[in-house]
PDB file of C-alpha atoms in Angstrom:
ATOM      1  CA  MET T   1     -14.465 -22.940   5.236  1.00  0.00           C
ATOM      2  CA  ASP T   2     -11.876 -24.174   7.736  1.00  0.00           C
ATOM      3  CA  GLY T   3      -8.970 -21.977   8.824  1.00  0.00           C
ATOM      4  CA  LEU T   4      -6.485 -23.111   6.166  1.00  0.00           C
ATOM      5  CA  SER T   5      -9.058 -22.956   3.371  1.00  0.00           C
ATOM      6  CA  GLN T   6     -10.027 -19.429   4.410  1.00  0.00           C
ATOM      7  CA  ILE T   7      -6.381 -18.315   4.401  1.00  0.00           C
ATOM      8  CA  LEU T   8      -5.762 -19.809   0.935  1.00  0.00           C
ATOM      9  CA  TYR T   9      -8.990 -18.242  -0.326  1.00  0.00           C
ATOM     10  CA  THR T  10      -7.916 -14.845   1.008  1.00  0.00           C
ATOM     11  CA  VAL T  11      -4.368 -15.158  -0.371  1.00  0.00           C
ATOM     12  CA  SER T  12      -5.691 -15.995  -3.841  1.00  0.00           C
ATOM     13  CA  TYR T  13      -7.458 -12.627  -3.949  1.00  0.00           C
ATOM     14  CA  LEU T  14      -4.910 -10.567  -2.019  1.00  0.00           C
ATOM     15  CA  ALA T  15      -1.722 -11.521  -3.868  1.00  0.00           C
ATOM     16  CA  LEU T  16      -2.199  -9.567  -7.104  1.00  0.00           C
ATOM     17  CA  PRO T  17      -3.617  -6.332  -5.578  1.00  0.00           C
ATOM     18  CA  LEU T  18      -0.951  -6.384  -2.865  1.00  0.00           C
ATOM     19  CA  MET T  19       1.882  -6.861  -5.358  1.00  0.00           C
ATOM     20  CA  LEU T  20       0.556  -4.081  -7.585  1.00  0.00           C
ATOM     21  CA  ALA T  21       0.179  -1.729  -4.629  1.00  0.00           C
ATOM     22  CA  ILE T  22       3.702  -2.096  -3.253  1.00  0.00           C
ATOM     23  CA  VAL T  23       5.444  -2.185  -6.649  1.00  0.00           C
ATOM     24  CA  ALA T  24       3.571   0.875  -7.917  1.00  0.00           C
ATOM     25  CA  HIS T  25       4.354   2.654  -4.636  1.00  0.00           C
ATOM     26  CA  GLU T  26       8.095   2.183  -5.110  1.00  0.00           C
ATOM     27  CA  TYR T  27       7.922   2.946  -8.835  1.00  0.00           C
ATOM     28  CA  ALA T  28       6.237   6.267  -8.050  1.00  0.00           C
ATOM     29  CA  HIS T  29       9.097   7.260  -5.730  1.00  0.00           C
ATOM     30  CA  GLY T  30      11.664   6.478  -8.423  1.00  0.00           C
ATOM     31  CA  TRP T  31       9.674   8.137 -11.208  1.00  0.00           C
ATOM     32  CA  VAL T  32       9.277  11.436  -9.347  1.00  0.00           C
ATOM     33  CA  ALA T  33      12.925  11.415  -8.227  1.00  0.00           C
ATOM     34  CA  ASP T  34      13.973  10.852 -11.849  1.00  0.00           C
ATOM     35  CA  ARG T  35      11.890  13.830 -12.966  1.00  0.00           C
ATOM     36  CA  PHE T  36      13.560  16.002 -10.333  1.00  0.00           C
ATOM     37  CA  GLY T  37      17.078  15.077 -11.400  1.00  0.00           C
ATOM     38  CA  ASP T  38      17.979  11.915  -9.449  1.00  0.00           C
ATOM     39  CA  THR T  39      18.598   9.120 -11.961  1.00  0.00           C
ATOM     40  CA  THR T  40      19.743   6.561  -9.354  1.00  0.00           C
ATOM     41  CA  ALA T  41      16.636   4.371  -9.581  1.00  0.00           C
ATOM     42  CA  ARG T  42      16.718   4.333 -13.382  1.00  0.00           C
ATOM     43  CA  LEU T  43      20.429   3.507 -13.516  1.00  0.00           C
ATOM     44  CA  GLN T  44      19.946   0.621 -11.059  1.00  0.00           C
ATOM     45  CA  GLY T  45      17.051  -0.857 -13.034  1.00  0.00           C
ATOM     46  CA  ARG T  46      14.436   0.018 -10.423  1.00  0.00           C
ATOM     47  CA  LEU T  47      12.373   2.352 -12.596  1.00  0.00           C
ATOM     48  CA  THR T  48      10.148  -0.527 -13.717  1.00  0.00           C
ATOM     49  CA  MET T  49       6.841  -2.164 -12.831  1.00  0.00           C
ATOM     50  CA  ASN T  50       8.472  -5.607 -13.013  1.00  0.00           C
ATOM     51  CA  PRO T  51       7.834  -7.077  -9.522  1.00  0.00           C
ATOM     52  CA  LEU T  52      11.104  -9.044  -9.625  1.00  0.00           C
ATOM     53  CA  ALA T  53      13.039  -5.788  -9.404  1.00  0.00           C
ATOM     54  CA  HIS T  54      11.243  -4.739  -6.220  1.00  0.00           C
ATOM     55  CA  ILE T  55      10.459  -7.920  -4.251  1.00  0.00           C
ATOM     56  CA  ASP T  56      11.890  -8.158  -0.750  1.00  0.00           C
ATOM     57  CA  ILE T  57      11.634 -11.809   0.325  1.00  0.00           C
ATOM     58  CA  PHE T  58      10.816 -10.985   3.929  1.00  0.00           C
ATOM     59  CA  GLY T  59       8.759  -7.825   3.466  1.00  0.00           C
ATOM     60  CA  THR T  60       6.841  -8.884   0.348  1.00  0.00           C
ATOM     61  CA  ILE T  61       6.228 -12.570   1.066  1.00  0.00           C
ATOM     62  CA  ILE T  62       7.135 -13.832   4.548  1.00  0.00           C
ATOM     63  CA  PHE T  63       5.874 -10.957   6.722  1.00  0.00           C
ATOM     64  CA  PRO T  64       2.459 -10.640   4.996  1.00  0.00           C
ATOM     65  CA  ALA T  65       2.029 -14.424   5.311  1.00  0.00           C
ATOM     66  CA  LEU T  66       2.785 -14.209   9.035  1.00  0.00           C
ATOM     67  CA  CYS T  67       0.268 -11.372   9.365  1.00  0.00           C
ATOM     68  CA  LEU T  68      -2.430 -13.496   7.714  1.00  0.00           C
ATOM     69  CA  LEU T  69      -1.635 -16.507   9.878  1.00  0.00           C
ATOM     70  CA  ALA T  70      -1.744 -14.349  13.008  1.00  0.00           C
ATOM     71  CA  GLY T  71      -4.958 -12.696  11.884  1.00  0.00           C
ATOM     72  CA  GLY T  72      -3.571  -9.269  12.712  1.00  0.00           C
ATOM     73  CA  PHE T  73      -2.551  -6.088  10.908  1.00  0.00           C
ATOM     74  CA  LEU T  74      -1.657  -6.851   7.267  1.00  0.00           C
ATOM     75  CA  LEU T  75       1.498  -5.089   6.139  1.00  0.00           C
ATOM     76  CA  ALA T  76       3.950  -5.621   3.287  1.00  0.00           C
ATOM     77  CA  TRP T  77       6.763  -3.698   1.682  1.00  0.00           C
ATOM     78  CA  ALA T  78       9.141  -3.905  -1.271  1.00  0.00           C
ATOM     79  CA  LYS T  79      12.826  -3.044  -1.466  1.00  0.00           C
ATOM     80  CA  PRO T  80      13.049   0.746  -1.106  1.00  0.00           C
ATOM     81  CA  VAL T  81      13.917   2.532  -4.321  1.00  0.00           C
ATOM     82  CA  PRO T  82      17.366   4.159  -3.947  1.00  0.00           C
ATOM     83  CA  ILE T  83      17.174   7.941  -3.749  1.00  0.00           C
ATOM     84  CA  ASN T  84      20.197  10.255  -3.791  1.00  0.00           C
ATOM     85  CA  SER T  85      18.897  13.547  -2.444  1.00  0.00           C
ATOM     86  CA  SER T  86      22.103  15.344  -3.453  1.00  0.00           C
ATOM     87  CA  GLN T  87      21.129  14.883  -7.114  1.00  0.00           C
ATOM     88  CA  LEU T  88      17.729  16.515  -6.639  1.00  0.00           C
ATOM     89  CA  ARG T  89      17.513  20.063  -7.941  1.00  0.00           C
ATOM     90  CA  ARG T  90      15.977  21.429  -4.728  1.00  0.00           C
ATOM     91  CA  PRO T  91      16.665  18.663  -2.191  1.00  0.00           C
ATOM     92  CA  ARG T  92      14.323  19.641   0.655  1.00  0.00           C
ATOM     93  CA  ARG T  93      11.324  20.466  -1.503  1.00  0.00           C
ATOM     94  CA  ASP T  94      11.916  17.685  -4.011  1.00  0.00           C
ATOM     95  CA  MET T  95      12.430  15.064  -1.280  1.00  0.00           C
ATOM     96  CA  ALA T  96       8.992  15.903   0.096  1.00  0.00           C
ATOM     97  CA  MET T  97       7.508  15.386  -3.379  1.00  0.00           C
ATOM     98  CA  VAL T  98       9.382  12.101  -3.836  1.00  0.00           C
ATOM     99  CA  ALA T  99       8.164  10.838  -0.459  1.00  0.00           C
ATOM    100  CA  ALA T 100       4.574  11.905  -1.145  1.00  0.00           C
ATOM    101  CA  ALA T 101       4.561  10.149  -4.534  1.00  0.00           C
ATOM    102  CA  GLY T 102       4.211   6.659  -3.034  1.00  0.00           C
ATOM    103  CA  PRO T 103       1.103   7.354  -0.927  1.00  0.00           C
ATOM    104  CA  ALA T 104      -0.338   9.426  -3.788  1.00  0.00           C
ATOM    105  CA  MET T 105       0.059   6.442  -6.127  1.00  0.00           C
ATOM    106  CA  ASN T 106      -1.716   4.209  -3.604  1.00  0.00           C
ATOM    107  CA  LEU T 107      -4.583   6.693  -3.407  1.00  0.00           C
ATOM    108  CA  MET T 108      -4.916   6.748  -7.209  1.00  0.00           C
ATOM    109  CA  ILE T 109      -4.948   2.949  -7.387  1.00  0.00           C
ATOM    110  CA  ALA T 110      -7.567   2.816  -4.613  1.00  0.00           C
ATOM    111  CA  ILE T 111      -9.813   5.227  -6.536  1.00  0.00           C
ATOM    112  CA  ALA T 112      -9.280   3.320  -9.809  1.00  0.00           C
ATOM    113  CA  SER T 113     -10.084   0.027  -8.060  1.00  0.00           C
ATOM    114  CA  ALA T 114     -13.266   1.486  -6.592  1.00  0.00           C
ATOM    115  CA  LEU T 115     -14.286   2.723 -10.033  1.00  0.00           C
ATOM    116  CA  LEU T 116     -13.693  -0.764 -11.438  1.00  0.00           C
ATOM    117  CA  PHE T 117     -15.838  -2.221  -8.641  1.00  0.00           C
ATOM    118  CA  ALA T 118     -18.596   0.284  -9.468  1.00  0.00           C
ATOM    119  CA  VAL T 119     -18.505  -0.692 -13.158  1.00  0.00           C
ATOM    120  CA  LEU T 120     -18.700  -4.390 -12.281  1.00  0.00           C
ATOM    121  CA  PHE T 121     -21.570  -3.699  -9.883  1.00  0.00           C
ATOM    122  CA  TYR T 122     -23.376  -1.832 -12.672  1.00  0.00           C
ATOM    123  CA  VAL T 123     -22.879  -4.784 -15.045  1.00  0.00           C
ATOM    124  CA  ASP T 124     -24.189  -7.321 -12.514  1.00  0.00           C
ATOM    125  CA  ARG T 125     -26.276  -6.072  -9.579  1.00  0.00           C
ATOM    126  CA  SER T 126     -26.132  -9.499  -7.940  1.00  0.00           C
ATOM    127  CA  LEU T 127     -22.372  -9.258  -7.371  1.00  0.00           C
ATOM    128  CA  PRO T 128     -22.514  -8.326  -3.654  1.00  0.00           C
ATOM    129  CA  ALA T 129     -24.628 -11.389  -2.861  1.00  0.00           C
ATOM    130  CA  GLN T 130     -22.353 -13.631  -4.934  1.00  0.00           C
ATOM    131  CA  MET T 131     -19.228 -12.150  -3.308  1.00  0.00           C
ATOM    132  CA  ASN T 132     -20.586 -13.085   0.111  1.00  0.00           C
ATOM    133  CA  ASP T 133     -20.835 -16.685  -1.066  1.00  0.00           C
ATOM    134  CA  GLY T 134     -17.259 -17.986  -0.952  1.00  0.00           C
ATOM    135  CA  ASN T 135     -18.284 -21.161  -2.809  1.00  0.00           C
ATOM    136  CA  PRO T 136     -17.725 -20.802  -6.594  1.00  0.00           C
ATOM    137  CA  ALA T 137     -20.532 -23.311  -7.139  1.00  0.00           C
ATOM    138  CA  GLY T 138     -22.900 -20.644  -5.862  1.00  0.00           C
ATOM    139  CA  TRP T 139     -21.873 -18.155  -8.515  1.00  0.00           C
ATOM    140  CA  GLN T 140     -24.653 -17.905 -11.000  1.00  0.00           C
ATOM    141  CA  ASP T 141     -23.101 -18.340 -14.419  1.00  0.00           C
ATOM    142  CA  GLY T 142     -19.953 -18.113 -16.505  1.00  0.00           C
ATOM    143  CA  LEU T 143     -20.021 -14.328 -16.289  1.00  0.00           C
ATOM    144  CA  GLY T 144     -20.181 -14.567 -12.499  1.00  0.00           C
ATOM    145  CA  MET T 145     -17.145 -16.856 -12.497  1.00  0.00           C
ATOM    146  CA  PHE T 146     -15.233 -14.004 -14.132  1.00  0.00           C
ATOM    147  CA  LEU T 147     -16.817 -10.962 -12.479  1.00  0.00           C
ATOM    148  CA  VAL T 148     -16.900 -12.153  -8.863  1.00  0.00           C
ATOM    149  CA  PRO T 149     -13.128 -12.763  -8.496  1.00  0.00           C
ATOM    150  CA  LEU T 150     -12.444  -9.460 -10.265  1.00  0.00           C
ATOM    151  CA  ALA T 151     -14.843  -7.609  -7.965  1.00  0.00           C
ATOM    152  CA  VAL T 152     -13.343  -9.222  -4.840  1.00  0.00           C
ATOM    153  CA  MET T 153      -9.826  -8.246  -5.952  1.00  0.00           C
ATOM    154  CA  ALA T 154     -11.001  -4.694  -6.698  1.00  0.00           C
ATOM    155  CA  LYS T 155     -12.521  -4.444  -3.215  1.00  0.00           C
ATOM    156  CA  TYR T 156      -9.358  -5.796  -1.590  1.00  0.00           C
ATOM    157  CA  SER T 157      -7.287  -3.428  -3.744  1.00  0.00           C
ATOM    158  CA  VAL T 158      -9.108  -0.415  -2.324  1.00  0.00           C
ATOM    159  CA  MET T 159      -8.484  -1.533   1.244  1.00  0.00           C
ATOM    160  CA  ILE T 160      -4.843  -2.562   0.651  1.00  0.00           C
ATOM    161  CA  ASN T 161      -3.927   0.723  -1.021  1.00  0.00           C
ATOM    162  CA  VAL T 162      -5.682   2.845   1.588  1.00  0.00           C
ATOM    163  CA  VAL T 163      -3.907   0.919   4.382  1.00  0.00           C
ATOM    164  CA  LEU T 164      -0.520   1.389   2.683  1.00  0.00           C
ATOM    165  CA  MET T 165      -1.189   5.076   2.078  1.00  0.00           C
ATOM    166  CA  VAL T 166      -2.259   5.790   5.651  1.00  0.00           C
ATOM    167  CA  PHE T 167       0.457   3.661   7.236  1.00  0.00           C
ATOM    168  CA  ASN T 168       3.216   5.223   5.137  1.00  0.00           C
ATOM    169  CA  LEU T 169       2.047   8.702   6.116  1.00  0.00           C
ATOM    170  CA  ILE T 170       2.749   8.035   9.799  1.00  0.00           C
ATOM    171  CA  PRO T 171       5.360  10.741  10.560  1.00  0.00           C
ATOM    172  CA  ILE T 172       8.141   8.417  11.716  1.00  0.00           C
ATOM    173  CA  PRO T 173      11.285   8.089   9.552  1.00  0.00           C
ATOM    174  CA  PRO T 174      11.951   6.139   7.386  1.00  0.00           C
ATOM    175  CA  LEU T 175       8.253   6.099   6.449  1.00  0.00           C
ATOM    176  CA  ASP T 176       7.150   8.584   3.810  1.00  0.00           C
ATOM    177  CA  GLY T 177       5.321  10.681   6.382  1.00  0.00           C
ATOM    178  CA  GLY T 178       8.563  11.065   8.325  1.00  0.00           C
ATOM    179  CA  ARG T 179      10.446  12.154   5.218  1.00  0.00           C
ATOM    180  CA  ILE T 180       7.722  14.636   4.280  1.00  0.00           C
ATOM    181  CA  LEU T 181       7.754  16.094   7.782  1.00  0.00           C
ATOM    182  CA  THR T 182      11.562  16.259   7.757  1.00  0.00           C
ATOM    183  CA  SER T 183      11.433  18.267   4.530  1.00  0.00           C
ATOM    184  CA  LEU T 184       8.884  20.709   5.958  1.00  0.00           C
ATOM    185  CA  LEU T 185      10.345  21.312   9.416  1.00  0.00           C
ATOM    186  CA  PRO T 186      12.957  23.985  10.196  1.00  0.00           C
ATOM    187  CA  ALA T 187      16.508  22.691   9.876  1.00  0.00           C
ATOM    188  CA  ARG T 188      17.122  22.098  13.600  1.00  0.00           C
ATOM    189  CA  SER T 189      13.845  20.225  14.118  1.00  0.00           C
ATOM    190  CA  ALA T 190      14.393  18.266  10.913  1.00  0.00           C
ATOM    191  CA  MET T 191      17.817  17.118  12.108  1.00  0.00           C
ATOM    192  CA  ALA T 192      16.330  15.994  15.436  1.00  0.00           C
ATOM    193  CA  LEU T 193      13.688  13.941  13.616  1.00  0.00           C
ATOM    194  CA  MET T 194      16.284  12.456  11.245  1.00  0.00           C
ATOM    195  CA  ARG T 195      18.199  11.065  14.243  1.00  0.00           C
ATOM    196  CA  LEU T 196      15.201   8.818  14.868  1.00  0.00           C
ATOM    197  CA  GLU T 197      15.533   7.113  11.473  1.00  0.00           C
ATOM    198  CA  PRO T 198      17.992   4.313  12.485  1.00  0.00           C
ATOM    199  CA  TYR T 199      15.463   3.207  15.111  1.00  0.00           C
ATOM    200  CA  GLY T 200      12.302   3.941  13.140  1.00  0.00           C
ATOM    201  CA  MET T 201      11.750   0.445  11.737  1.00  0.00           C
ATOM    202  CA  LEU T 202      12.421  -1.164  15.123  1.00  0.00           C
ATOM    203  CA  ILE T 203       9.828   1.118  16.694  1.00  0.00           C
ATOM    204  CA  LEU T 204       7.292   0.333  13.962  1.00  0.00           C
ATOM    205  CA  VAL T 205       7.861  -3.433  14.058  1.00  0.00           C
ATOM    206  CA  GLY T 206       7.494  -3.363  17.834  1.00  0.00           C
ATOM    207  CA  LEU T 207       4.256  -1.407  17.579  1.00  0.00           C
ATOM    208  CA  ILE T 208       2.922  -3.858  14.970  1.00  0.00           C
ATOM    209  CA  VAL T 209       3.933  -6.988  16.887  1.00  0.00           C
ATOM    210  CA  PHE T 210       2.378  -5.736  20.125  1.00  0.00           C
ATOM    211  CA  ASP T 211      -0.571  -3.976  18.481  1.00  0.00           C
ATOM    212  CA  PRO T 212      -3.079  -6.616  19.732  1.00  0.00           C
ATOM    213  CA  GLN T 213      -2.160  -5.496  23.259  1.00  0.00           C
ATOM    214  CA  LEU T 214      -1.307  -1.817  22.696  1.00  0.00           C
ATOM    215  CA  HIS T 215      -3.787  -0.960  19.892  1.00  0.00           C
ATOM    216  CA  VAL T 216      -1.554   1.960  18.864  1.00  0.00           C
ATOM    217  CA  ILE T 217      -1.314   1.192  15.125  1.00  0.00           C
ATOM    218  CA  HIS T 218      -4.972   0.232  14.958  1.00  0.00           C
ATOM    219  CA  ALA T 219      -5.972   3.422  16.748  1.00  0.00           C
ATOM    220  CA  ILE T 220      -3.867   5.563  14.394  1.00  0.00           C
ATOM    221  CA  THR T 221      -4.722   3.872  11.116  1.00  0.00           C
ATOM    222  CA  GLY T 222      -8.034   2.112  11.711  1.00  0.00           C
ATOM    223  CA  THR T 223     -10.241   5.189  11.852  1.00  0.00           C
ATOM    224  CA  LEU T 224      -8.467   6.872   8.936  1.00  0.00           C
ATOM    225  CA  VAL T 225      -8.550   3.731   6.778  1.00  0.00           C
ATOM    226  CA  ASP T 226     -12.261   3.220   7.405  1.00  0.00           C
ATOM    227  CA  ALA T 227     -12.984   6.889   6.718  1.00  0.00           C
ATOM    228  CA  VAL T 228     -10.957   7.108   3.497  1.00  0.00           C
ATOM    229  CA  ALA T 229     -12.070   3.738   2.088  1.00  0.00           C
ATOM    230  CA  GLY T 230     -15.687   4.461   3.034  1.00  0.00           C
ATOM    231  CA  THR T 231     -15.539   7.850   1.338  1.00  0.00           C
ATOM    232  CA  ILE T 232     -14.063   6.370  -1.841  1.00  0.00           C
ATOM    233  CA  PHE T 233     -16.649   3.589  -2.031  1.00  0.00           C
ATOM    234  CA  SER T 234     -19.603   5.821  -1.217  1.00  0.00           C
ATOM    235  CA  THR T 235     -18.484   8.394  -3.786  1.00  0.00           C
ATOM    236  CA  VAL T 236     -18.083   6.016  -6.712  1.00  0.00           C
ATOM    237  CA  LEU T 237     -21.180   3.945  -5.905  1.00  0.00           C
ATOM    238  CA  GLU T 238     -23.549   6.899  -5.683  1.00  0.00           C
TER     239      GLU T 238
END
Protein backbone atom coordinates (compact mmCIF):
# COMPACT_ATOMS: atom_id res chain seq x y z
CA MET A 1 0.00 0.00 0.00
CA ASP A 2 1.10 3.59 -0.61
CA GLY A 3 1.05 6.17 2.18
CA LEU A 4 -2.47 7.48 1.57
CA SER A 5 -3.93 4.00 1.12
CA GLN A 6 -2.31 2.87 4.37
CA ILE A 7 -3.75 5.87 6.24
CA LEU A 8 -7.26 5.26 4.87
CA TYR A 9 -6.95 1.55 5.68
CA THR A 10 -5.92 2.38 9.25
CA VAL A 11 -8.67 5.00 9.69
CA SER A 12 -11.33 2.54 8.53
CA TYR A 13 -10.44 0.25 11.44
CA LEU A 14 -9.58 2.90 14.03
CA ALA A 15 -12.65 5.14 13.75
CA LEU A 16 -15.24 2.96 15.51
CA PRO A 17 -13.02 1.69 18.39
CA LEU A 18 -11.67 5.20 18.95
CA MET A 19 -15.14 6.76 19.06
CA LEU A 20 -16.39 4.09 21.45
CA ALA A 21 -13.38 4.52 23.71
CA ILE A 22 -13.61 8.29 24.14
CA VAL A 23 -17.42 8.42 24.37
CA ALA A 24 -17.56 5.61 26.94
CA HIS A 25 -14.77 7.33 28.89
CA GLU A 26 -16.79 10.53 29.23
CA TYR A 27 -20.03 8.66 29.88
CA ALA A 28 -18.37 6.83 32.77
CA HIS A 29 -17.37 10.13 34.39
CA GLY A 30 -20.94 11.43 34.14
CA TRP A 31 -22.51 8.16 35.29
CA VAL A 32 -20.41 7.93 38.46
CA ALA A 33 -20.90 11.63 39.24
CA ASP A 34 -24.66 11.14 38.86
CA ARG A 35 -24.59 8.23 41.30
CA PHE A 36 -22.72 10.38 43.82
CA GLY A 37 -25.22 13.23 43.66
CA ASP A 38 -24.06 15.48 40.80
CA THR A 39 -26.81 15.54 38.16
CA THR A 40 -25.12 18.16 35.95
CA ALA A 41 -24.21 15.76 33.14
CA ARG A 42 -27.69 14.24 33.06
CA LEU A 43 -29.41 17.64 33.05
CA GLN A 44 -27.21 18.83 30.17
CA GLY A 45 -27.91 15.73 28.07
CA ARG A 46 -24.40 14.34 28.40
CA LEU A 47 -25.33 11.13 30.20
CA THR A 48 -25.65 9.27 26.89
CA MET A 49 -23.61 7.05 24.60
CA ASN A 50 -24.71 9.11 21.58
CA PRO A 51 -21.39 10.31 20.07
CA LEU A 52 -22.99 13.56 18.85
CA ALA A 53 -23.34 14.71 22.45
CA HIS A 54 -19.63 14.25 23.13
CA ILE A 55 -17.76 15.02 19.89
CA ASP A 56 -15.20 17.81 20.02
CA ILE A 57 -14.40 18.77 16.42
CA PHE A 58 -10.73 19.40 17.10
CA GLY A 59 -10.05 16.75 19.74
CA THR A 60 -12.17 13.95 18.24
CA ILE A 61 -11.55 14.45 14.52
CA ILE A 62 -8.86 16.98 13.54
CA PHE A 63 -6.15 16.20 16.11
CA PRO A 64 -6.27 12.39 15.65
CA ALA A 65 -6.10 12.90 11.87
CA LEU A 66 -3.02 15.09 12.30
CA CYS A 67 -1.46 12.43 14.53
CA LEU A 68 -2.01 9.78 11.85
CA LEU A 69 -0.60 12.00 9.12
CA ALA A 70 2.45 12.79 11.25
CA GLY A 71 2.89 9.14 12.15
CA GLY A 72 3.33 10.02 15.81
CA PHE A 73 1.51 9.52 19.11
CA LEU A 74 -2.22 8.93 18.50
CA LEU A 75 -4.41 10.90 20.88
CA ALA A 76 -8.05 11.97 20.85
CA TRP A 77 -10.53 13.40 23.31
CA ALA A 78 -14.21 14.30 23.57
CA LYS A 79 -15.84 17.30 25.20
CA PRO A 80 -15.32 16.89 28.96
CA VAL A 81 -18.45 15.94 30.84
CA PRO A 82 -19.42 18.82 33.18
CA ILE A 83 -18.87 17.97 36.83
CA ASN A 84 -19.98 20.16 39.74
CA SER A 85 -17.96 18.91 42.70
CA SER A 86 -20.07 20.96 45.13
CA GLN A 87 -23.02 18.65 44.41
CA LEU A 88 -21.06 15.52 45.28
CA ARG A 89 -21.88 14.06 48.67
CA ARG A 90 -18.22 13.78 49.73
CA PRO A 91 -16.42 16.01 47.21
CA ARG A 92 -12.79 14.94 47.71
CA ARG A 93 -13.44 11.21 47.83
CA ASP A 94 -16.18 11.24 45.21
CA MET A 95 -14.11 13.38 42.80
CA ALA A 96 -11.38 10.74 42.90
CA MET A 97 -13.96 8.07 42.02
CA VAL A 98 -15.40 10.20 39.21
CA ALA A 99 -11.93 10.80 37.77
CA ALA A 100 -10.98 7.12 38.03
CA ALA A 101 -14.19 6.04 36.26
CA GLY A 102 -12.95 7.06 32.80
CA PRO A 103 -9.70 5.06 32.84
CA ALA A 104 -11.54 2.17 34.51
CA MET A 105 -14.06 2.13 31.64
CA ASN A 106 -11.20 2.08 29.12
CA LEU A 107 -9.65 -0.88 30.93
CA MET A 108 -12.95 -2.78 30.85
CA ILE A 109 -13.40 -2.12 27.13
CA ALA A 110 -9.81 -3.24 26.48
CA ILE A 111 -10.44 -6.52 28.32
CA ALA A 112 -13.77 -7.04 26.52
CA SER A 113 -12.11 -6.35 23.16
CA ALA A 114 -9.34 -8.85 23.92
CA LEU A 115 -11.95 -11.44 24.86
CA LEU A 116 -13.74 -10.81 21.56
CA PHE A 117 -10.42 -11.23 19.72
CA ALA A 118 -9.84 -14.53 21.56
CA VAL A 119 -13.30 -15.80 20.57
CA LEU A 120 -12.71 -14.86 16.93
CA PHE A 121 -9.29 -16.53 17.02
CA TYR A 122 -10.93 -19.68 18.41
CA VAL A 123 -13.52 -19.64 15.60
CA ASP A 124 -10.87 -19.22 12.88
CA ARG A 125 -7.25 -20.08 13.70
CA SER A 126 -6.09 -18.58 10.41
CA LEU A 127 -7.11 -15.06 11.46
CA PRO A 128 -3.61 -13.81 12.40
CA ALA A 129 -2.25 -14.73 8.96
CA GLN A 130 -5.24 -13.13 7.23
CA MET A 131 -4.95 -9.99 9.38
CA ASN A 132 -1.36 -9.56 8.22
CA ASP A 133 -2.60 -9.55 4.64
CA GLY A 134 -4.07 -6.07 4.14
CA ASN A 135 -5.58 -7.12 0.79
CA PRO A 136 -9.22 -8.29 1.20
CA ALA A 137 -8.74 -10.50 -1.86
CA GLY A 138 -6.40 -12.59 0.25
CA TRP A 139 -9.04 -13.30 2.86
CA GLN A 140 -10.12 -16.86 2.47
CA ASP A 141 -13.90 -16.83 2.33
CA GLY A 142 -17.08 -14.97 3.19
CA LEU A 143 -16.56 -15.71 6.88
CA GLY A 144 -13.08 -14.21 6.67
CA MET A 145 -14.51 -11.06 5.09
CA PHE A 146 -16.56 -10.63 8.26
CA LEU A 147 -14.17 -11.95 10.91
CA VAL A 148 -10.95 -10.26 9.79
CA PRO A 149 -12.23 -6.65 10.01
CA LEU A 150 -13.86 -7.45 13.36
CA ALA A 151 -10.64 -8.98 14.68
CA VAL A 152 -8.55 -6.02 13.48
CA MET A 153 -10.94 -3.57 15.17
CA ALA A 154 -10.85 -5.64 18.38
CA LYS A 155 -7.05 -5.57 18.35
CA TYR A 156 -6.99 -1.81 17.73
CA SER A 157 -9.61 -1.37 20.46
CA VAL A 158 -7.34 -2.99 23.03
CA MET A 159 -4.45 -0.71 22.13
CA ILE A 160 -6.57 2.47 21.90
CA ASN A 161 -8.22 1.91 25.28
CA VAL A 162 -4.96 1.03 27.01
CA VAL A 163 -3.31 4.16 25.56
CA LEU A 164 -6.21 6.35 26.72
CA MET A 165 -6.20 4.76 30.17
CA VAL A 166 -2.46 5.17 30.69
CA PHE A 167 -2.31 8.67 29.22
CA ASN A 168 -5.24 9.91 31.31
CA LEU A 169 -3.60 8.59 34.47
CA ILE A 170 -0.60 10.89 34.02
CA PRO A 171 -0.78 12.97 37.24
CA ILE A 172 -1.06 16.39 35.59
CA PRO A 173 -4.35 18.33 35.91
CA PRO A 174 -6.74 18.40 34.12
CA LEU A 175 -6.07 14.74 33.27
CA ASP A 176 -7.81 12.15 35.42
CA GLY A 177 -4.56 11.20 37.11
CA GLY A 178 -4.11 14.80 38.21
CA ARG A 179 -7.62 14.94 39.63
CA ILE A 180 -7.16 11.64 41.46
CA LEU A 181 -3.88 12.84 42.94
CA THR A 182 -5.47 16.17 43.92
CA SER A 183 -8.19 14.29 45.80
CA LEU A 184 -5.65 12.14 47.66
CA LEU A 185 -3.07 14.77 48.62
CA PRO A 186 -3.24 16.87 51.80
CA ALA A 187 -5.10 20.14 51.30
CA ARG A 188 -2.02 22.36 50.91
CA SER A 189 -0.34 20.06 48.38
CA ALA A 190 -3.62 19.59 46.54
CA MET A 191 -4.04 23.36 46.18
CA ALA A 192 -0.49 23.67 44.81
CA LEU A 193 -1.21 20.98 42.21
CA MET A 194 -4.55 22.58 41.28
CA ARG A 195 -2.73 25.81 40.38
CA LEU A 196 -1.09 23.88 37.55
CA GLU A 197 -4.44 23.09 35.90
CA PRO A 198 -4.76 26.26 33.72
CA TYR A 199 -1.41 25.35 32.13
CA GLY A 200 -1.84 21.57 32.14
CA MET A 201 -3.15 21.20 28.58
CA LEU A 202 -0.48 23.54 27.21
CA ILE A 203 2.19 21.45 28.90
CA LEU A 204 0.70 18.22 27.55
CA VAL A 205 0.27 19.52 23.99
CA GLY A 206 3.85 20.77 24.04
CA LEU A 207 5.11 17.40 25.25
CA ILE A 208 3.10 15.62 22.53
CA VAL A 209 4.18 17.95 19.72
CA PHE A 210 7.86 17.69 20.66
CA ASP A 211 7.73 14.03 21.71
CA PRO A 212 9.69 12.87 18.62
CA GLN A 213 12.60 14.94 19.96
CA LEU A 214 12.02 14.72 23.73
CA HIS A 215 10.57 11.17 23.99
CA VAL A 216 8.94 12.13 27.30
CA ILE A 217 5.39 10.92 26.55
CA HIS A 218 6.67 7.81 24.82
CA ALA A 219 8.96 7.03 27.75
CA ILE A 220 6.12 7.47 30.26
CA THR A 221 3.37 5.68 28.37
CA GLY A 222 5.14 3.35 25.95
CA THR A 223 6.42 0.84 28.48
CA LEU A 224 3.17 0.84 30.46
CA VAL A 225 1.00 0.50 27.34
CA ASP A 226 3.07 -2.42 26.05
CA ALA A 227 3.03 -4.09 29.47
CA VAL A 228 -0.72 -3.69 30.07
CA ALA A 229 -1.79 -4.59 26.52
CA GLY A 230 0.62 -7.54 26.46
CA THR A 231 -0.72 -8.80 29.77
CA ILE A 232 -4.33 -8.54 28.60
CA PHE A 233 -3.65 -10.34 25.32
CA SER A 234 -1.51 -13.06 26.87
CA THR A 235 -4.11 -13.68 29.59
CA VAL A 236 -7.11 -14.07 27.31
CA LEU A 237 -5.26 -16.05 24.63
CA GLU A 238 -3.85 -18.65 27.01
